[in-house]
Amino acid sequence: MRTSADCVIIGGGVVGTAIAYYLAKRGMTDCVIVEADYLSSGATGRCGGGIRQQWSTEANTRLAIESVRLFAGLEDELDADIEFLQGGYLVLAYTEEDEEQFKKNVELQRGLGLDVQILSPADINEKVVPELNVEGVRMATYCAQDASANPFLTTQAYADAARRLGVSIELFTPVTKILTERGRVAGVETARGTIRAPLVVNAAGSHSVPIAATAGIDLPITPYRREILVTEPLERFFHPMIISFSFGIYFRQVKHGAVIGGYGDPAEPPGFNETSSLKFLRTMSWKLSHLMPRLNNVKVVRQWAGLYDMTPDAQPILGELDELPGFFQANGFSGHGFMICPKVAVLLAQAITGEEPDLDIERLSARRFTDGRITQDRSVV
Amino acid sequence: MRIREHPILEFERGREVEFDFDGRRLCGHEGETIAAALHASGVRVLRKSIRHGRPRGFFCAIGRCSSCLMTVDGVPNVMTCVTPLRRGMKVETQTGKGTLAAEAKGAGSIAGDGSGSDLGTVPLAIVGAGPAGLSAAVYAGRLGVESVVVDENEVPGGQLIKQTHMFFGSLEHYARVRGVDIGTQLCRELEKCPSKLLTGTTVLGLYTDDPPWKTLSLMKNGVRGELRARTVVLATGASENMLAFENCDLPGVYGAGAVQTLMNVYGVAPGERVLMVGAGNIGLIVGYQLLQAAVDVAAVIDAMDEIGGYHVHAAKIRRMGVPILTSHTILSAGGTDRVERATISRVDSDWQPVEGTERTIDVDTICLAVGLTPNCELASMAGCDDEYVPELGGLVSAHDADLETSVPGVFIAGDASGIEEASTAMLEGRLAGLAAVERLEVEVDREKLLAMKEEAASGLSELRAGPFGDRPRLGKERMLALAASRGGDR
Ligand SMILES: Cc1cc2nc3c(=O)[nH]c(=O)nc-3n(C[C@H](O)[C@H](O)[C@H](O)COP(=O)(O)OP(=O)(O)OC[C@H]3O[C@@H](n4cnc5c(N)ncnc54)[C@H](O)[C@@H]3O)c2cc1C
Ligand SMILES: Cc1cc2nc3c(=O)[nH]c(=O)nc-3n(C[C@H](O)[C@H](O)[C@H](O)COP(=O)(O)OP(=O)(O)OC[C@H]3O[C@@H](n4cnc5c(N)ncnc54)[C@H](O)[C@@H]3O)c2cc1C
């Protein structure tokens, strides 16, 4: 293992590997990714792979639109299959509040150039998913350009491309301490030795908190278990990711044919628990078979859990910390880090290499929690 | 391809029934598996692989590997190697991923949570009715402790139900008894115990998020149930290893256990001429059983430079004219939609094929007896730590001398805790069952309990002191050291 680098990136999830790639692409090739386990072993390898542009704030919608643009070119750029598919997102409204919020969202989204449709329950069956049970559904919004991709393949593709440009990747190497010197970051201590570096990126998901704590920094991130399951593979019978914030569900059919999906239990206590529960399996099967009667007798082949790294406003923490120059954060993705990863990683690479970021990321710096500039997005599952 | 005459076995076949296979009328016997009935009618290709459309037959025949998935009565992805045949079934070769029938109404609703039927609570639940699981129930039962034993097969006994050979003198009272009969004896003892046996029931999941209860999610005939237990013994056995070589997925490449199942349980010959890969005990024994069923064995090959199994077994098949080729490996299988030939070659001391020594032999079946891997999925789902111990077969749940895993009250025994043999599986099951009773803190004769545990533990040391016990003994020692080094985190 090397003992020094221009930049150390902690975490081999989609965010860490993407940042490494965009840094190397900008010429900063002397980077090391340090991963405690294996690539995609964290939230990335456990996620649903959904890529949605329908958000309720302008900033998030822009970030998502730009990310989809990058995703769409990624297979060519990285020379790898990532199973990118623009199957759309169908967002179901069950309550009056949903309905009101969605109408506002659509106005905002259309203003940013997104092609979003408002569908009646009959439209849903006629135009998008004939078999969906629309009982209780008041309306839905649908954006055909929303997408999905395979998180394992995406992470591997970023990692391989980064490696080709000279980045090294150290697996099974947990970072144990952030090193500081004269008020600046100076590198990391790992279970396999020390790497000195003037720049360190903390992209360790929920584990970013204990890592930052070794430098006396308190990140406002709370881990929550989120469960998910996957069924036997079936011939394709629907295209979009189907989600509802009020009914509490998201599911899609992946390229291989399996249906993958989950929901967030509002009663889930915070913590690093990643075990599976029977309650989830029962409730999720119930919800799935309600919405898609064809799935009444589907075989579930696996269930698992991962962590959402929640911040108070469900927005990521991005950029350099005032209290420790050279120490960058890319964490707190609050359950939607995969979909915005490409653009976020570009913006961070720009910030790290001293370029002017081409979208505002200052609003997502840790500073917002101290100076009270928090805006809540209402479109979080 | 049905075996009509057999020197030791009499096949009790169910009544003859007709079924439909891709529009053809075929006959089979009720109770045998769909895959066995098809094989008896000469059908080897059960599906086409999803990605490349390659023909696939079964491999494991115990519901583990998913190579045998077919569409049955309109339901896709049915494991035909474990699904019993019924009159009038409509069986189709599955060419794609499969399609579920559209249904008018969902089983779920906006409210509600899809609970399975409540099967109540029990002090001890045991997964697997092989020699390990049955022994656990019998010994806990002798102390008056109630248990429920769950096994996915209709017939209890685990791997024993296909073992027609006489066991070696490893355990005083079972020496010279055939494996099949040991299973029957254990079941008879179980009948005297306060134990309930649930057959044809699969344990889908094990949840430990409601301590001290462990919840088993069960499925029988498509109906789900939930059983809560204070302690659990996982005696789930092992799965057969695959070997990578060209065309290793051709129908006709079968695991040794699968060949045994087909031949000894259902009385169906796997083929006419077999290449056996692996000269350990399993390869040698199954090779001999093939000869008993009047199937020709072209050769037994092994990459090691010496025979791994007992020499008596080797001598028996050599006497019948079967060559045992050590320092040999298989390079490829040939044939369009089924095995027609195999190419083998010598290997050097680094196990690399020696060029110029290739040889092609005509066989219609390639039987792989190249080791087993413990089934520890349920344990890992329950949150048990695992360790990689090659001597025990790979990743195994970490366990202590009482076979307790890192999750208190969850025990693991038999092949699932490290690949050995039936006699050690029985003793481990016994020990785990007794240790579970100790964990339960119920009122039992403590002195008797400890004496019984001691007896089981010393029985295990004795067996592992034998010439073939080296590997597992080393493995178990390593496991205990590893588990101890994790510290007393219980
Ligand atoms: C069930 C579930 C479903 C989801 N569905 C979606 C979805 O559909 N769409 C979407 O956009 N997002 C989804 N998400 C969120 C998404 O998965 C994450 O936001 C995203 O993967 C974050 O990536 P990451 O690289 O920041 O974190 P991670 O993938 O968690 O990567 C962090 C890495 O850091 C490593 N690490 C931890 N500690 C250390 C250490 N001390 N030293 C070195 N390395 C360390 C970890 O091993 C890990 O590999 C979902 C999440 C879950 C749990
Ligand atoms: C060809 C061959 C020859 C052998 N010869 C000998 C010999 O001569 N002497 C000897 O001592 N040993 C011999 N053995 C080894 C012996 O058969 C095994 O070591 C022994 O059967 C292991 O017992 P077990 O109870 O651990 O597992 P198994 O016998 O494999 O039983 C496990 C049971 O658990 C069930 N199960 C697994 N998962 C689930 C689930 N989720 N839900 C419900 N049920 C489940 C399985 O279906 C199975 O019935 C031989 C093995 C083979 C394959």
PDB file of N, CA, C and O in Angstrom, chain B residues 329-371:
ATOM      1  N   THR B 329      -7.636 -34.963 -14.516  1.00  0.00           N
ATOM      2  CA  THR B 329      -8.760 -34.033 -14.361  1.00  0.00           C
ATOM      3  C   THR B 329      -9.639 -34.077 -15.604  1.00  0.00           C
ATOM      4  O   THR B 329      -9.254 -34.662 -16.622  1.00  0.00           O
ATOM      5  N   ILE B 330     -10.807 -33.445 -15.489  1.00  0.00           N
ATOM      6  CA  ILE B 330     -11.686 -33.353 -16.655  1.00  0.00           C
ATOM      7  C   ILE B 330     -11.468 -31.996 -17.295  1.00  0.00           C
ATOM      8  O   ILE B 330     -11.392 -30.976 -16.612  1.00  0.00           O
ATOM      9  N   LEU B 331     -11.300 -31.984 -18.632  1.00  0.00           N
ATOM     10  CA  LEU B 331     -11.085 -30.728 -19.351  1.00  0.00           C
ATOM     11  C   LEU B 331     -12.374 -30.191 -19.941  1.00  0.00           C
ATOM     12  O   LEU B 331     -12.621 -28.997 -19.936  1.00  0.00           O
ATOM     13  N   SER B 332     -13.191 -31.104 -20.477  1.00  0.00           N
ATOM     14  CA  SER B 332     -14.427 -30.629 -21.097  1.00  0.00           C
ATOM     15  C   SER B 332     -15.435 -31.754 -21.226  1.00  0.00           C
ATOM     16  O   SER B 332     -15.092 -32.934 -21.156  1.00  0.00           O
ATOM     17  N   ALA B 333     -16.686 -31.328 -21.401  1.00  0.00           N
ATOM     18  CA  ALA B 333     -17.743 -32.265 -21.755  1.00  0.00           C
ATOM     19  C   ALA B 333     -18.119 -31.935 -23.190  1.00  0.00           C
ATOM     20  O   ALA B 333     -18.000 -30.791 -23.616  1.00  0.00           O
ATOM     21  N   GLY B 334     -18.567 -32.934 -23.943  1.00  0.00           N
ATOM     22  CA  GLY B 334     -18.981 -32.684 -25.322  1.00  0.00           C
ATOM     23  C   GLY B 334     -20.388 -33.198 -25.538  1.00  0.00           C
ATOM     24  O   GLY B 334     -20.870 -34.071 -24.802  1.00  0.00           O
ATOM     25  N   GLY B 335     -21.066 -32.651 -26.559  1.00  0.00           N
ATOM     26  CA  GLY B 335     -22.430 -33.047 -26.860  1.00  0.00           C
ATOM     27  C   GLY B 335     -23.245 -31.811 -27.160  1.00  0.00           C
ATOM     28  O   GLY B 335     -22.842 -30.713 -26.791  1.00  0.00           O
ATOM     29  N   THR B 336     -24.393 -31.970 -27.865  1.00  0.00           N
ATOM     30  CA  THR B 336     -25.161 -30.775 -28.197  1.00  0.00           C
ATOM     31  C   THR B 336     -26.147 -30.390 -27.095  1.00  0.00           C
ATOM     32  O   THR B 336     -26.074 -29.298 -26.556  1.00  0.00           O
ATOM     33  N   ASP B 337     -27.073 -31.297 -26.755  1.00  0.00           N
ATOM     34  CA  ASP B 337     -27.957 -30.909 -25.661  1.00  0.00           C
ATOM     35  C   ASP B 337     -27.919 -31.915 -24.517  1.00  0.00           C
ATOM     36  O   ASP B 337     -28.765 -31.912 -23.650  1.00  0.00           O
ATOM     37  N   ARG B 338     -26.921 -32.755 -24.532  1.00  0.00           N
ATOM     38  CA  ARG B 338     -26.695 -33.661 -23.408  1.00  0.00           C
ATOM     39  C   ARG B 338     -25.265 -34.176 -23.509  1.00  0.00           C
ATOM     40  O   ARG B 338     -24.650 -34.101 -24.571  1.00  0.00           O
ATOM     41  N   VAL B 339     -24.745 -34.678 -22.414  1.00  0.00           N
ATOM     42  CA  VAL B 339     -23.374 -35.179 -22.418  1.00  0.00           C
ATOM     43  C   VAL B 339     -23.261 -36.382 -23.349  1.00  0.00           C
ATOM     44  O   VAL B 339     -24.064 -37.317 -23.273  1.00  0.00           O
ATOM     45  N   GLU B 340     -22.298 -36.328 -24.282  1.00  0.00           N
ATOM     46  CA  GLU B 340     -22.037 -37.486 -25.139  1.00  0.00           C
ATOM     47  C   GLU B 340     -20.625 -38.006 -24.927  1.00  0.00           C
ATOM     48  O   GLU B 340     -20.305 -39.145 -25.221  1.00  0.00           O
ATOM     49  N   ARG B 341     -19.745 -37.140 -24.460  1.00  0.00           N
ATOM     50  CA  ARG B 341     -18.374 -37.566 -24.223  1.00  0.00           C
ATOM     51  C   ARG B 341     -17.704 -36.626 -23.229  1.00  0.00           C
ATOM     52  O   ARG B 341     -18.220 -35.536 -22.940  1.00  0.00           O
ATOM     53  N   ALA B 342     -16.536 -37.079 -22.731  1.00  0.00           N
ATOM     54  CA  ALA B 342     -15.770 -36.240 -21.806  1.00  0.00           C
ATOM     55  C   ALA B 342     -14.311 -36.325 -22.183  1.00  0.00           C
ATOM     56  O   ALA B 342     -13.837 -37.386 -22.609  1.00  0.00           O
ATOM     57  N   THR B 343     -13.601 -35.208 -22.091  1.00  0.00           N
ATOM     58  CA  THR B 343     -12.166 -35.234 -22.352  1.00  0.00           C
ATOM     59  C   THR B 343     -11.432 -35.040 -21.030  1.00  0.00           C
ATOM     60  O   THR B 343     -11.712 -34.096 -20.284  1.00  0.00           O
ATOM     61  N   ILE B 344     -10.549 -35.984 -20.753  1.00  0.00           N
ATOM     62  CA  ILE B 344      -9.792 -35.921 -19.508  1.00  0.00           C
ATOM     63  C   ILE B 344      -8.309 -35.822 -19.837  1.00  0.00           C
ATOM     64  O   ILE B 344      -7.905 -36.063 -20.982  1.00  0.00           O
ATOM     65  N   SER B 345      -7.507 -35.433 -18.873  1.00  0.00           N
ATOM     66  CA  SER B 345      -6.059 -35.427 -19.104  1.00  0.00           C
ATOM     67  C   SER B 345      -5.344 -35.615 -17.788  1.00  0.00           C
ATOM     68  O   SER B 345      -5.937 -35.504 -16.713  1.00  0.00           O
ATOM     69  N   ARG B 346      -4.064 -35.887 -17.902  1.00  0.00           N
ATOM     70  CA  ARG B 346      -3.219 -35.991 -16.712  1.00  0.00           C
ATOM     71  C   ARG B 346      -2.980 -34.595 -16.160  1.00  0.00           C
ATOM     72  O   ARG B 346      -3.030 -33.616 -16.906  1.00  0.00           O
ATOM     73  N   VAL B 347      -2.661 -34.475 -14.896  1.00  0.00           N
ATOM     74  CA  VAL B 347      -2.214 -33.194 -14.369  1.00  0.00           C
ATOM     75  C   VAL B 347      -0.835 -33.382 -13.747  1.00  0.00           C
ATOM     76  O   VAL B 347      -0.487 -34.478 -13.300  1.00  0.00           O
ATOM     77  N   ASP B 348      -0.048 -32.290 -13.770  1.00  0.00           N
ATOM     78  CA  ASP B 348       1.280 -32.368 -13.160  1.00  0.00           C
ATOM     79  C   ASP B 348       1.181 -32.077 -11.657  1.00  0.00           C
ATOM     80  O   ASP B 348       0.091 -31.938 -11.117  1.00  0.00           O
ATOM     81  N   SER B 349       2.326 -31.931 -11.017  1.00  0.00           N
ATOM     82  CA  SER B 349       2.286 -31.778  -9.564  1.00  0.00           C
ATOM     83  C   SER B 349       1.678 -30.443  -9.133  1.00  0.00           C
ATOM     84  O   SER B 349       1.298 -30.253  -7.984  1.00  0.00           O
ATOM     85  N   ASP B 350       1.584 -29.483 -10.094  1.00  0.00           N
ATOM     86  CA  ASP B 350       0.896 -28.219  -9.785  1.00  0.00           C
ATOM     87  C   ASP B 350      -0.565 -28.254 -10.218  1.00  0.00           C
ATOM     88  O   ASP B 350      -1.215 -27.220 -10.335  1.00  0.00           O
ATOM     89  N   TRP B 351      -1.072 -29.448 -10.506  1.00  0.00           N
ATOM     90  CA  TRP B 351      -2.462 -29.637 -10.911  1.00  0.00           C
ATOM     91  C   TRP B 351      -2.760 -28.994 -12.261  1.00  0.00           C
ATOM     92  O   TRP B 351      -3.904 -28.705 -12.580  1.00  0.00           O
ATOM     93  N   GLN B 352      -1.708 -28.789 -13.093  1.00  0.00           N
ATOM     94  CA  GLN B 352      -1.956 -28.225 -14.420  1.00  0.00           C
ATOM     95  C   GLN B 352      -2.039 -29.377 -15.424  1.00  0.00           C
ATOM     96  O   GLN B 352      -1.259 -30.326 -15.357  1.00  0.00           O
ATOM     97  N   PRO B 353      -2.988 -29.324 -16.381  1.00  0.00           N
ATOM     98  CA  PRO B 353      -3.120 -30.375 -17.386  1.00  0.00           C
ATOM     99  C   PRO B 353      -1.810 -30.543 -18.168  1.00  0.00           C
ATOM    100  O   PRO B 353      -1.153 -29.553 -18.496  1.00  0.00           O
ATOM    101  N   VAL B 354      -1.426 -31.781 -18.406  1.00  0.00           N
ATOM    102  CA  VAL B 354      -0.207 -32.055 -19.164  1.00  0.00           C
ATOM    103  C   VAL B 354      -0.591 -32.195 -20.633  1.00  0.00           C
ATOM    104  O   VAL B 354      -1.407 -33.057 -20.994  1.00  0.00           O
ATOM    105  N   GLU B 355      -0.030 -31.330 -21.469  1.00  0.00           N
ATOM    106  CA  GLU B 355      -0.378 -31.344 -22.885  1.00  0.00           C
ATOM    107  C   GLU B 355       0.002 -32.677 -23.525  1.00  0.00           C
ATOM    108  O   GLU B 355       1.019 -33.271 -23.178  1.00  0.00           O
ATOM    109  N   GLY B 356      -0.826 -33.143 -24.430  1.00  0.00           N
ATOM    110  CA  GLY B 356      -0.533 -34.400 -25.118  1.00  0.00           C
ATOM    111  C   GLY B 356      -1.100 -35.622 -24.406  1.00  0.00           C
ATOM    112  O   GLY B 356      -1.037 -36.721 -24.918  1.00  0.00           O
ATOM    113  N   THR B 357      -1.666 -35.425 -23.193  1.00  0.00           N
ATOM    114  CA  THR B 357      -2.206 -36.588 -22.475  1.00  0.00           C
ATOM    115  C   THR B 357      -3.730 -36.625 -22.519  1.00  0.00           C
ATOM    116  O   THR B 357      -4.367 -37.401 -21.828  1.00  0.00           O
ATOM    117  N   GLU B 358      -4.328 -35.711 -23.360  1.00  0.00           N
ATOM    118  CA  GLU B 358      -5.789 -35.656 -23.417  1.00  0.00           C
ATOM    119  C   GLU B 358      -6.350 -36.958 -23.981  1.00  0.00           C
ATOM    120  O   GLU B 358      -5.739 -37.567 -24.852  1.00  0.00           O
ATOM    121  N   ARG B 359      -7.503 -37.311 -23.463  1.00  0.00           N
ATOM    122  CA  ARG B 359      -8.158 -38.524 -23.910  1.00  0.00           C
ATOM    123  C   ARG B 359      -9.659 -38.291 -23.877  1.00  0.00           C
ATOM    124  O   ARG B 359     -10.162 -37.723 -22.922  1.00  0.00           O
ATOM    125  N   THR B 360     -10.343 -38.703 -24.954  1.00  0.00           N
ATOM    126  CA  THR B 360     -11.794 -38.497 -24.962  1.00  0.00           C
ATOM    127  C   THR B 360     -12.491 -39.827 -24.800  1.00  0.00           C
ATOM    128  O   THR B 360     -12.146 -40.809 -25.471  1.00  0.00           O
ATOM    129  N   ILE B 361     -13.430 -39.879 -23.858  1.00  0.00           N
ATOM    130  CA  ILE B 361     -14.149 -41.131 -23.645  1.00  0.00           C
ATOM    131  C   ILE B 361     -15.642 -40.915 -23.852  1.00  0.00           C
ATOM    132  O   ILE B 361     -16.174 -39.860 -23.542  1.00  0.00           O
ATOM    133  N   ASP B 362     -16.298 -41.939 -24.390  1.00  0.00           N
ATOM    134  CA  ASP B 362     -17.736 -41.841 -24.620  1.00  0.00           C
ATOM    135  C   ASP B 362     -18.477 -42.149 -23.330  1.00  0.00           C
ATOM    136  O   ASP B 362     -18.400 -43.265 -22.819  1.00  0.00           O
ATOM    137  N   VAL B 363     -19.163 -41.157 -22.810  1.00  0.00           N
ATOM    138  CA  VAL B 363     -20.016 -41.358 -21.630  1.00  0.00           C
ATOM    139  C   VAL B 363     -21.267 -40.515 -21.840  1.00  0.00           C
ATOM    140  O   VAL B 363     -21.240 -39.544 -22.589  1.00  0.00           O
ATOM    141  N   ASP B 364     -22.366 -40.873 -21.185  1.00  0.00           N
ATOM    142  CA  ASP B 364     -23.557 -40.020 -21.277  1.00  0.00           C
ATOM    143  C   ASP B 364     -23.847 -39.306 -19.966  1.00  0.00           C
ATOM    144  O   ASP B 364     -24.806 -38.548 -19.863  1.00  0.00           O
ATOM    145  N   THR B 365     -23.015 -39.579 -18.958  1.00  0.00           N
ATOM    146  CA  THR B 365     -23.209 -38.923 -17.668  1.00  0.00           C
ATOM    147  C   THR B 365     -21.840 -38.640 -17.049  1.00  0.00           C
ATOM    148  O   THR B 365     -20.939 -39.473 -17.132  1.00  0.00           O
ATOM    149  N   ILE B 366     -21.713 -37.451 -16.482  1.00  0.00           N
ATOM    150  CA  ILE B 366     -20.502 -37.114 -15.740  1.00  0.00           C
ATOM    151  C   ILE B 366     -20.945 -36.826 -14.316  1.00  0.00           C
ATOM    152  O   ILE B 366     -21.813 -35.971 -14.093  1.00  0.00           O
ATOM    153  N   CYS B 367     -20.400 -37.592 -13.389  1.00  0.00           N
ATOM    154  CA  CYS B 367     -20.836 -37.449 -12.005  1.00  0.00           C
ATOM    155  C   CYS B 367     -19.746 -36.725 -11.209  1.00  0.00           C
ATOM    156  O   CYS B 367     -18.593 -37.155 -11.202  1.00  0.00           O
ATOM    157  N   LEU B 368     -20.095 -35.614 -10.582  1.00  0.00           N
ATOM    158  CA  LEU B 368     -19.105 -34.849  -9.827  1.00  0.00           C
ATOM    159  C   LEU B 368     -19.201 -35.160  -8.339  1.00  0.00           C
ATOM    160  O   LEU B 368     -20.254 -34.955  -7.726  1.00  0.00           O
ATOM    161  N   ALA B 369     -18.108 -35.668  -7.791  1.00  0.00           N
ATOM    162  CA  ALA B 369     -18.050 -35.919  -6.347  1.00  0.00           C
ATOM    163  C   ALA B 369     -16.835 -35.161  -5.828  1.00  0.00           C
ATOM    164  O   ALA B 369     -15.821 -35.746  -5.485  1.00  0.00           O
ATOM    165  N   VAL B 370     -16.948 -33.841  -5.877  1.00  0.00           N
ATOM    166  CA  VAL B 370     -15.793 -32.998  -5.578  1.00  0.00           C
ATOM    167  C   VAL B 370     -16.029 -32.117  -4.352  1.00  0.00           C
ATOM    168  O   VAL B 370     -15.602 -30.985  -4.291  1.00  0.00           O
ATOM    169  N   GLY B 371     -16.712 -32.691  -3.389  1.00  0.00           N
ATOM    170  CA  GLY B 371     -16.850 -31.988  -2.125  1.00  0.00           C
ATOM    171  C   GLY B 371     -18.172 -31.275  -1.941  1.00  0.00           C
ATOM    172  O   GLY B 371     -18.976 -31.168  -2.870  1.00  0.00           O
TER     173      GLY B 371
END
